[in-house]
mmCIF file of C-alpha atoms in Angstrom:
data_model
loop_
_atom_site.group_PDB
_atom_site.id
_atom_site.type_symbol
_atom_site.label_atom_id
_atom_site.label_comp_id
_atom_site.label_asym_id
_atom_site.label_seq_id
_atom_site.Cartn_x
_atom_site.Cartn_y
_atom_site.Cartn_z
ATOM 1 C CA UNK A 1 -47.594 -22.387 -13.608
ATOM 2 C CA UNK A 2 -46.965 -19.107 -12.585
ATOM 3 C CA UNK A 3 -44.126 -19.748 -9.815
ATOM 4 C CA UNK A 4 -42.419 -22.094 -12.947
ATOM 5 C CA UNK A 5 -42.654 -18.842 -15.170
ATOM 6 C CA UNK A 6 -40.831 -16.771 -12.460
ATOM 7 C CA UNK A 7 -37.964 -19.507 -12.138
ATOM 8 C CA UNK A 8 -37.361 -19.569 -16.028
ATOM 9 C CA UNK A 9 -36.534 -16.244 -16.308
ATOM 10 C CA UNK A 10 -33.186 -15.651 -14.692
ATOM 11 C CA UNK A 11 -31.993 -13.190 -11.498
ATOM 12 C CA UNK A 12 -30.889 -9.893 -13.677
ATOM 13 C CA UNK A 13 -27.610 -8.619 -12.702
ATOM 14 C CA UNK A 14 -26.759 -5.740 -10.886
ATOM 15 C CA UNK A 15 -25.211 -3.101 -11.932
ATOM 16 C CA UNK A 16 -22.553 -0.974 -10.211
ATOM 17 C CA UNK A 17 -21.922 2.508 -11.032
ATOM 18 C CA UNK A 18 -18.710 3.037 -12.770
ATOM 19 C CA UNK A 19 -17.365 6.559 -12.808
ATOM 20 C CA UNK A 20 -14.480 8.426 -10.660
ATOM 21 C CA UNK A 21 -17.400 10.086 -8.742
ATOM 22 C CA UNK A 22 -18.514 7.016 -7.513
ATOM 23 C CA UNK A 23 -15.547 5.705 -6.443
ATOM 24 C CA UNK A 24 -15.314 8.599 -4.428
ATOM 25 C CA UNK A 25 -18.621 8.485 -3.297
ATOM 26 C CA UNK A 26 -17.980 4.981 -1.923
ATOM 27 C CA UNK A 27 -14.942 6.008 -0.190
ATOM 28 C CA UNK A 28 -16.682 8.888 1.934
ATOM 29 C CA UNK A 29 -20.104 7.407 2.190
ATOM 30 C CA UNK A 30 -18.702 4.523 3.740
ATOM 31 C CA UNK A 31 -16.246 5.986 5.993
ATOM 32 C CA UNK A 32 -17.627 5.451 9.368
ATOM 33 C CA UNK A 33 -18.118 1.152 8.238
ATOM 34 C CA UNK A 34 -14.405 1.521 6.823
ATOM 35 C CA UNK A 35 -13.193 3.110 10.112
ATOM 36 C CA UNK A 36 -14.799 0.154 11.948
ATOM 37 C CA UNK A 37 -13.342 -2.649 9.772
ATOM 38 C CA UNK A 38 -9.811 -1.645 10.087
ATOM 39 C CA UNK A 39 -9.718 -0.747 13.764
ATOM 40 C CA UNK A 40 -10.791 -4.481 13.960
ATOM 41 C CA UNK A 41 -7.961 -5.454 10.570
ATOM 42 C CA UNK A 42 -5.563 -3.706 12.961
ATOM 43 C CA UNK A 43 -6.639 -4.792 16.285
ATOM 44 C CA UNK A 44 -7.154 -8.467 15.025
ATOM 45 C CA UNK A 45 -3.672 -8.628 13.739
ATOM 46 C CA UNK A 46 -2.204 -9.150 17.513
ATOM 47 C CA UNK A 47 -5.061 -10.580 19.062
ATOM 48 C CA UNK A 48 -3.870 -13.168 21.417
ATOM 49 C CA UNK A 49 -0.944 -11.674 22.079
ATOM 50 C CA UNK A 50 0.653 -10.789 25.474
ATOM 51 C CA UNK A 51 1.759 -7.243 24.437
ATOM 52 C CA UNK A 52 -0.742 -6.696 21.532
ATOM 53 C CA UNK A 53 -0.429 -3.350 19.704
ATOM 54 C CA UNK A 54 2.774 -2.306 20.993
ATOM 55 C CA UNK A 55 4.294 -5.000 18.642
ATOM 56 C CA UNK A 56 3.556 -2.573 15.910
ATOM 57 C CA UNK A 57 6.048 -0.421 17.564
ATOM 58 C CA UNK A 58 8.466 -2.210 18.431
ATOM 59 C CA UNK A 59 8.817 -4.447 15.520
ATOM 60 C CA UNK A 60 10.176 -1.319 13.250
ATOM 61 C CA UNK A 61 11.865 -0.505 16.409
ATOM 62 C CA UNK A 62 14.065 -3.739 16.266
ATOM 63 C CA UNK A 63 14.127 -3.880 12.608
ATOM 64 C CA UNK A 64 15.896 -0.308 12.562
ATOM 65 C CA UNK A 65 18.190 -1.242 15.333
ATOM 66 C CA UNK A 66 19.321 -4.743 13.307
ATOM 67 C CA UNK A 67 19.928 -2.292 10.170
ATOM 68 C CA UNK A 68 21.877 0.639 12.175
ATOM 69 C CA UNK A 69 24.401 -2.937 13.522
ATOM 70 C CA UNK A 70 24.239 -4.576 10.413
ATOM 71 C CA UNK A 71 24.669 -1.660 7.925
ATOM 72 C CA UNK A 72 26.716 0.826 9.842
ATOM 73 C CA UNK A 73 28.906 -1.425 11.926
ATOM 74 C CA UNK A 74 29.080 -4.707 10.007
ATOM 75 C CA UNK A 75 29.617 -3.375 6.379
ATOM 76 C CA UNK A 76 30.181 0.397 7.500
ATOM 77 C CA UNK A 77 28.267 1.035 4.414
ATOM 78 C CA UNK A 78 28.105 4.698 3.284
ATOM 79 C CA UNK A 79 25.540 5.984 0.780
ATOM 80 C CA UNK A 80 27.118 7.333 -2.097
ATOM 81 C CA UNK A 81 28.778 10.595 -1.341
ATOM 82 C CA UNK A 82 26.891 11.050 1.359
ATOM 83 C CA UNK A 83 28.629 11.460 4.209
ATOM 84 C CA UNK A 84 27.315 11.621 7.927
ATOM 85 C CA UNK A 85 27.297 9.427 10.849
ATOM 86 C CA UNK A 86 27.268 5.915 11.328
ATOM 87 C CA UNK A 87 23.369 5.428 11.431
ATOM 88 C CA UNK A 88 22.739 7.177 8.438
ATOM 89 C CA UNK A 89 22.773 4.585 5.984
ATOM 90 C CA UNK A 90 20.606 2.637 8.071
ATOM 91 C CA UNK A 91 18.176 5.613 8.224
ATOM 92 C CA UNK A 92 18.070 5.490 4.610
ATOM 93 C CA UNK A 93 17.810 2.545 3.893
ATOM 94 C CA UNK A 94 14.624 1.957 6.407
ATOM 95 C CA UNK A 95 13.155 4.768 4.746
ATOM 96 C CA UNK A 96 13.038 2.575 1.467
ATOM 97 C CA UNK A 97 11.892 -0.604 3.203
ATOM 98 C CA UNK A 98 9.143 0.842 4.730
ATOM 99 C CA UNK A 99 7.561 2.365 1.723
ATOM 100 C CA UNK A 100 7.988 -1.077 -0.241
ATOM 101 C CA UNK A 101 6.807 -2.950 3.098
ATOM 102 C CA UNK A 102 3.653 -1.254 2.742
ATOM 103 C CA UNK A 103 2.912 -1.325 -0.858
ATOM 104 C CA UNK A 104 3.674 -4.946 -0.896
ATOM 105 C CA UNK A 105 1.613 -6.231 1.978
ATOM 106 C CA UNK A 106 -1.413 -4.464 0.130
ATOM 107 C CA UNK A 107 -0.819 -5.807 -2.884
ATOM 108 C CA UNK A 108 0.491 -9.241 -0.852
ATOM 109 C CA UNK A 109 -3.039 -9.421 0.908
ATOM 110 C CA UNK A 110 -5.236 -7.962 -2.116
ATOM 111 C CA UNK A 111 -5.522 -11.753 -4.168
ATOM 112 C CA UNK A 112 -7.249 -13.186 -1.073
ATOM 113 C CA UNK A 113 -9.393 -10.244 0.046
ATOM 114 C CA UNK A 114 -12.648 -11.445 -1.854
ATOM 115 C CA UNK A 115 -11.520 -15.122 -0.906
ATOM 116 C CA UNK A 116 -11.256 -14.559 2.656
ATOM 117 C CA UNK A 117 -14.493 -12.686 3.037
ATOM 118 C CA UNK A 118 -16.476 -14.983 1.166
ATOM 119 C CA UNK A 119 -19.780 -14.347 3.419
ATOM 120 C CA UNK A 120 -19.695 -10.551 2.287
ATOM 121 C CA UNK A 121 -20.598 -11.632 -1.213
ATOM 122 C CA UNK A 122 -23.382 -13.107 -0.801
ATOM 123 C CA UNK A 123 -25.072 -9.832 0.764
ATOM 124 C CA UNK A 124 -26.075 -7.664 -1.724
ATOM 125 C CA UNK A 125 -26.222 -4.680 0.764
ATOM 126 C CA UNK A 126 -22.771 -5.047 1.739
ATOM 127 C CA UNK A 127 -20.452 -2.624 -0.575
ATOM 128 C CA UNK A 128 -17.343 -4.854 -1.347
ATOM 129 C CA UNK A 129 -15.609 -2.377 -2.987
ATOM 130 C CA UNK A 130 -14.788 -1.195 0.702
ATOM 131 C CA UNK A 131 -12.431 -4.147 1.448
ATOM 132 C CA UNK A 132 -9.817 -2.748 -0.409
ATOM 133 C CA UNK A 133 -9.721 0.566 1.193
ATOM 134 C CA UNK A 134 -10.023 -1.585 4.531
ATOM 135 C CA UNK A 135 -6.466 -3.478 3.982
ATOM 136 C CA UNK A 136 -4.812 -0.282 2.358
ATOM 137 C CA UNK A 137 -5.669 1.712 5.647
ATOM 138 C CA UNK A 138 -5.057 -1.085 7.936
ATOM 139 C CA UNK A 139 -1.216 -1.370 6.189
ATOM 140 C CA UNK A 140 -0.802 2.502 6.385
ATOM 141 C CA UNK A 141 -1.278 2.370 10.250
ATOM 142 C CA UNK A 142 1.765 0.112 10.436
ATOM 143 C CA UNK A 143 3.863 2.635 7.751
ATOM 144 C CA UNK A 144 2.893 4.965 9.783
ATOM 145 C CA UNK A 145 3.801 4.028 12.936
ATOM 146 C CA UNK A 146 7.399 2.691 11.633
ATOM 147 C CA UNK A 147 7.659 6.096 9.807
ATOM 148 C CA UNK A 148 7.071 7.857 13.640
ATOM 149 C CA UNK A 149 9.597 5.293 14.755
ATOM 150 C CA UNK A 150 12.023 6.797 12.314
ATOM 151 C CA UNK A 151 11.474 10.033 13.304
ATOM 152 C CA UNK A 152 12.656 9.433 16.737
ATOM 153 C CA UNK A 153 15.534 7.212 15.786
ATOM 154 C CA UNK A 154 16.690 10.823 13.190
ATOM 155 C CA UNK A 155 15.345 12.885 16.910
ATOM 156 C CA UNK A 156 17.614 11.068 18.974
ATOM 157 C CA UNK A 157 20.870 10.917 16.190
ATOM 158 C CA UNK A 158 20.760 14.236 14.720
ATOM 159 C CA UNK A 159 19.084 16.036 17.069
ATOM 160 C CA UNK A 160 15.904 17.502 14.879
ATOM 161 C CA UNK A 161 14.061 17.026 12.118
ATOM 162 C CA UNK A 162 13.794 19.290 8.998
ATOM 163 C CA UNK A 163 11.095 20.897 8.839
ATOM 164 C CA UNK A 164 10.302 19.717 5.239
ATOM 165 C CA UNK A 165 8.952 15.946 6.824
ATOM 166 C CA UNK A 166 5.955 18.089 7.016
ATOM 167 C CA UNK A 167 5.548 17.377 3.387
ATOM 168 C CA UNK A 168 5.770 13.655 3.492
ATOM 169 C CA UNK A 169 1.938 12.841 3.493
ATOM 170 C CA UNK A 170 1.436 14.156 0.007
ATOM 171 C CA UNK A 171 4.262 11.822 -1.336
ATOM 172 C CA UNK A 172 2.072 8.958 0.228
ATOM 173 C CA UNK A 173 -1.004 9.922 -0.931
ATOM 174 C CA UNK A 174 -0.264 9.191 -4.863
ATOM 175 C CA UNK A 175 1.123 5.828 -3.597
ATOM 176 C CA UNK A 176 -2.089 5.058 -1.657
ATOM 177 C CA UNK A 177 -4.393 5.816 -4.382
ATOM 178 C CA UNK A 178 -2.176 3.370 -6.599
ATOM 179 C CA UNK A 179 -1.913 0.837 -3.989
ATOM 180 C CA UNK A 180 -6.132 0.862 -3.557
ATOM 181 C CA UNK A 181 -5.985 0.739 -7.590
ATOM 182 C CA UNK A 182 -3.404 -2.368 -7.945
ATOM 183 C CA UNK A 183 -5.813 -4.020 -5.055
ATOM 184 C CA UNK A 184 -8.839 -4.041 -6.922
ATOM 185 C CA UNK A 185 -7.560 -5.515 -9.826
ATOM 186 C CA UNK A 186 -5.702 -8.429 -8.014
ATOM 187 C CA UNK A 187 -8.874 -8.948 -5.385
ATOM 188 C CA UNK A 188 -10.778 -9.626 -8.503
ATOM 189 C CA UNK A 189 -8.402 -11.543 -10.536
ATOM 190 C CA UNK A 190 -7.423 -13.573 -7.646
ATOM 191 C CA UNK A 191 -11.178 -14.991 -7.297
ATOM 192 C CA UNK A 192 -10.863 -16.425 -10.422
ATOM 193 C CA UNK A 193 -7.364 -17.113 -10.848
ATOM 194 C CA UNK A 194 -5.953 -18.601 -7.500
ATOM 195 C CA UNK A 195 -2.085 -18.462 -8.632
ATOM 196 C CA UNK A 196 -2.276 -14.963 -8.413
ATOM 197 C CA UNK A 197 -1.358 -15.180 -4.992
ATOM 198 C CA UNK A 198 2.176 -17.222 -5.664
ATOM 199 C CA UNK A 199 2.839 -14.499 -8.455
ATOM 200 C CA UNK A 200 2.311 -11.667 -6.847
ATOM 201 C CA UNK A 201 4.542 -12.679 -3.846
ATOM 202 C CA UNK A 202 7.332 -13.578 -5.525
ATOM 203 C CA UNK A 203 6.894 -10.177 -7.999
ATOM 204 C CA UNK A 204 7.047 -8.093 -4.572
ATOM 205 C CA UNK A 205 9.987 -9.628 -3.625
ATOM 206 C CA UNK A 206 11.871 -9.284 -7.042
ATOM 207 C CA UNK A 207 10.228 -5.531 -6.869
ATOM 208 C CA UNK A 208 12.327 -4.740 -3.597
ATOM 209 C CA UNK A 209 15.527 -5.352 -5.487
ATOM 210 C CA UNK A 210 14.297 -3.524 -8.485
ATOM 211 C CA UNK A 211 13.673 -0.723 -6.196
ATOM 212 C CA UNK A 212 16.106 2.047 -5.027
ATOM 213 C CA UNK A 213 15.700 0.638 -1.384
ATOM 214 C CA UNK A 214 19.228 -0.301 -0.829
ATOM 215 C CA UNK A 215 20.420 1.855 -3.698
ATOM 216 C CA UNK A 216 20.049 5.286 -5.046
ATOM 217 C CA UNK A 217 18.987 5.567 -8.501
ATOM 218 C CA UNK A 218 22.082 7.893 -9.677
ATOM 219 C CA UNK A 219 23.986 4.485 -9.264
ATOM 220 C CA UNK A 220 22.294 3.025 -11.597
ATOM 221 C CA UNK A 221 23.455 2.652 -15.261
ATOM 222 C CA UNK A 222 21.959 5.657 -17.546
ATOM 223 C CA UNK A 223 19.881 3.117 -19.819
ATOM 224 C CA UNK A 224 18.728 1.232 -16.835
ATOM 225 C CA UNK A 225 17.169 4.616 -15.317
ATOM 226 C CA UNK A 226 14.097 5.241 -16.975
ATOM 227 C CA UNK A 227 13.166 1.742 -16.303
ATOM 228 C CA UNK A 228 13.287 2.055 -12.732
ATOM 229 C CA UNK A 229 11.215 5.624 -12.911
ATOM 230 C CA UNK A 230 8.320 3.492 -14.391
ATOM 231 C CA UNK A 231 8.669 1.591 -10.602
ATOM 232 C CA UNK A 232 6.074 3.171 -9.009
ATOM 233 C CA UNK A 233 7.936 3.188 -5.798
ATOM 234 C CA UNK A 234 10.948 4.799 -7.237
ATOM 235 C CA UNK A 235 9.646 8.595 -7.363
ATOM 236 C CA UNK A 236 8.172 7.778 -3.443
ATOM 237 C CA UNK A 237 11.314 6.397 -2.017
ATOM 238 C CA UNK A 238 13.598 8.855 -3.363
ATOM 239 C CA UNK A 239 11.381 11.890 -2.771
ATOM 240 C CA UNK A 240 10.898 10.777 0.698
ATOM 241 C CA UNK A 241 14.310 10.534 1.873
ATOM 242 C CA UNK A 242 14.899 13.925 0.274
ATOM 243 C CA UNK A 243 12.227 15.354 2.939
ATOM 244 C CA UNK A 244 12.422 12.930 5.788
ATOM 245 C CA UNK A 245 16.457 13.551 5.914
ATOM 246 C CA UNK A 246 18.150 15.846 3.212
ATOM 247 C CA UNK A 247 15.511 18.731 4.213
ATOM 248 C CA UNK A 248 15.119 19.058 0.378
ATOM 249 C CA UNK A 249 11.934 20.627 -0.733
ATOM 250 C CA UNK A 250 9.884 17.850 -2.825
ATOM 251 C CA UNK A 251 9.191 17.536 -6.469
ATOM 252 C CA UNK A 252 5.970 19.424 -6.376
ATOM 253 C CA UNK A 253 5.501 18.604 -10.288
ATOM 254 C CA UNK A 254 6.381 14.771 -10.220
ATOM 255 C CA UNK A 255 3.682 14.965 -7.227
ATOM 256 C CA UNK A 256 1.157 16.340 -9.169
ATOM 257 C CA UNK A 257 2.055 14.170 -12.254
ATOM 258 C CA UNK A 258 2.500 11.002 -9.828
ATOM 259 C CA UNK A 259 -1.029 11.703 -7.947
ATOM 260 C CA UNK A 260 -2.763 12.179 -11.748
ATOM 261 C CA UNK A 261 -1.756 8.577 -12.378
ATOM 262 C CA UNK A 262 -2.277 7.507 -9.435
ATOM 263 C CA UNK A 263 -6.155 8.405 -9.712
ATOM 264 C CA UNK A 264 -6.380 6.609 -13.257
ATOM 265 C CA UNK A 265 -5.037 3.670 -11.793
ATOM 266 C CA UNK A 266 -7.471 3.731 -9.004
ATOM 267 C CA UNK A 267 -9.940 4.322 -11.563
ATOM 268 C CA UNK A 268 -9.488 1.528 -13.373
ATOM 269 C CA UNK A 269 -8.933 -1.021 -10.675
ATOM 270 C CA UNK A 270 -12.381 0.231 -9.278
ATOM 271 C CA UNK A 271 -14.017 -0.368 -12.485
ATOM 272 C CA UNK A 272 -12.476 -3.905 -13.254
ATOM 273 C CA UNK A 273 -13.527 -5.172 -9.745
ATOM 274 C CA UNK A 274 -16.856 -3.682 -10.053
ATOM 275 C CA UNK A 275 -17.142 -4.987 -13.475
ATOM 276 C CA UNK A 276 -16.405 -8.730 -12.634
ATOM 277 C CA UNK A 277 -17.848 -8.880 -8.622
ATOM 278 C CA UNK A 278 -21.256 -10.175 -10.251
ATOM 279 C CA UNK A 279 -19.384 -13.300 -11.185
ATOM 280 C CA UNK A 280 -17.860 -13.663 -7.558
ATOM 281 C CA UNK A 281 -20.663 -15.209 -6.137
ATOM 282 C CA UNK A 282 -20.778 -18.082 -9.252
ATOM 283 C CA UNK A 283 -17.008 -19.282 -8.664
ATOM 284 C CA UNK A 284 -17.426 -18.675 -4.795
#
């Protein structure tokens, strides 16, 4: 009778606030949890190994060295009109590869983060919304720690750095905020669509190429120009090297423009994933 009644009528879903203030909200009332996840994202990335987490400095320590022989020496490649010592192309180009290293391995990592935490669904407590900001954070400490590994390398060739590298977090910022954005969307869409994975790799490979990594963007055809400004890594990659190595001021008004979008895209990759995450626990 009564217990038959209760079954008919089914669970009601819940509902997950929406606005920019929430997503906020989420962000900083969850900090201390967040904190905790990716010391363990980070940690659990070189568990096992003999030398654990001083791979992540020497990896982008080798990686710079193989560009310096291979750029410099091999090719004796020289960027633009840019002149300089040998290193320097290397320099710039590393600068490039690690800002596209990092926004691909979020995006990369993104399709399967609802997929590989499977269990967190199920708790209704649990704020998945989190384990984006989780695997954004955990692939910043590695940018970071290749970006101090450039430092040294521009320390230890030129003697200093300019003083305008001191302006280099608010270039990332925009690109993290677009990054967290991007992941959203794709940890969502890649519950129910499981190509998304295969697409998105392949798109992050094409996007290095597409990207003025190896490349500055005055060496690009005129028409082909804008295009590559609508890369959202374009207006990062070039502003940083201006910073990290020219000592150029930044564009302070592309920032602000760049970190306005940035938001809205956050924005709306918060609200699609917290949209569809009722649904996760049907296909899951």
């Amino acid at each position: 009778g009564e217990s038959t009644k209760r079954r008919s009528h089914p669970r009601p879903m819940q509902r997950h606030p929406l606005s920019p203030a929430s997503m906020i909200r989420s962000l900083w009332g969850h900090r201390q949890l967040i904190v905790q996840l990716t010391k363990r994202e980070v940690i659990g990335r070189y568990r096992g190994s003999v030398m654990g987490l001083l791979w992540s400095f020497l990896f982008p320590l080798l990686m710079l060295g193989v560009y310096t022989f291979v750029f410099s020496v091999v090719f004796q490649s020289r960027w633009g009109t840019v002149g300089g010592g040998k290193s320097d192309f290397a320099v710039i180009v590393f600068i490039g590869m690690i800002i596209h290293g990092f926004f691909a391995e979020c995006l990369n990592k993104s399709t399967g983060l609802v997929l590989n935490n499977a269990n967190f669904v199920k708790r209704v407590v649990f704020p998945l919304e989190i384990l984006v900001w989780v695997s954004v954070l955990a692939s910043l400490f590695h940018a970071v720690v290749s970006v101090l590994v450039l430092l040294l390398f521009i320390v230890a060739t030129h003697g200093a750095i300019p003083w305008t590298a001191l302006t280099f977090p608010l270039l990332l910022l925009p690109l993290i905020f677009c990054s967290a954005g991007l992941s959203w969307m794709l940890a969502s869409l890649g519950v129910f669509l499981r190509d998304v994975g295969q697409v998105i790799g392949v798109l992050t490979n094409v996007l290095l190429f597409l990207s003025p990594v190896f490349f500055p963007v005055s060496a690009v055809p005129m028409e082909f120009q804008r295009i590559m400004l609508a890369n959202p890594l374009t207006f990062v990659i070039e502003q940083s090297r201006q910073v990290l190595i020219f000592g150029h001021m930044p564009d302070m008004m592309g920032a602000v423009i760049y970190l306005a979008v940035s938001l809205v895209v956050a924005w709306l990759g918060y609200c699609w994933f917290q949209k569809t995450r009722n649904g996760f626990g049907d296909v899951l």
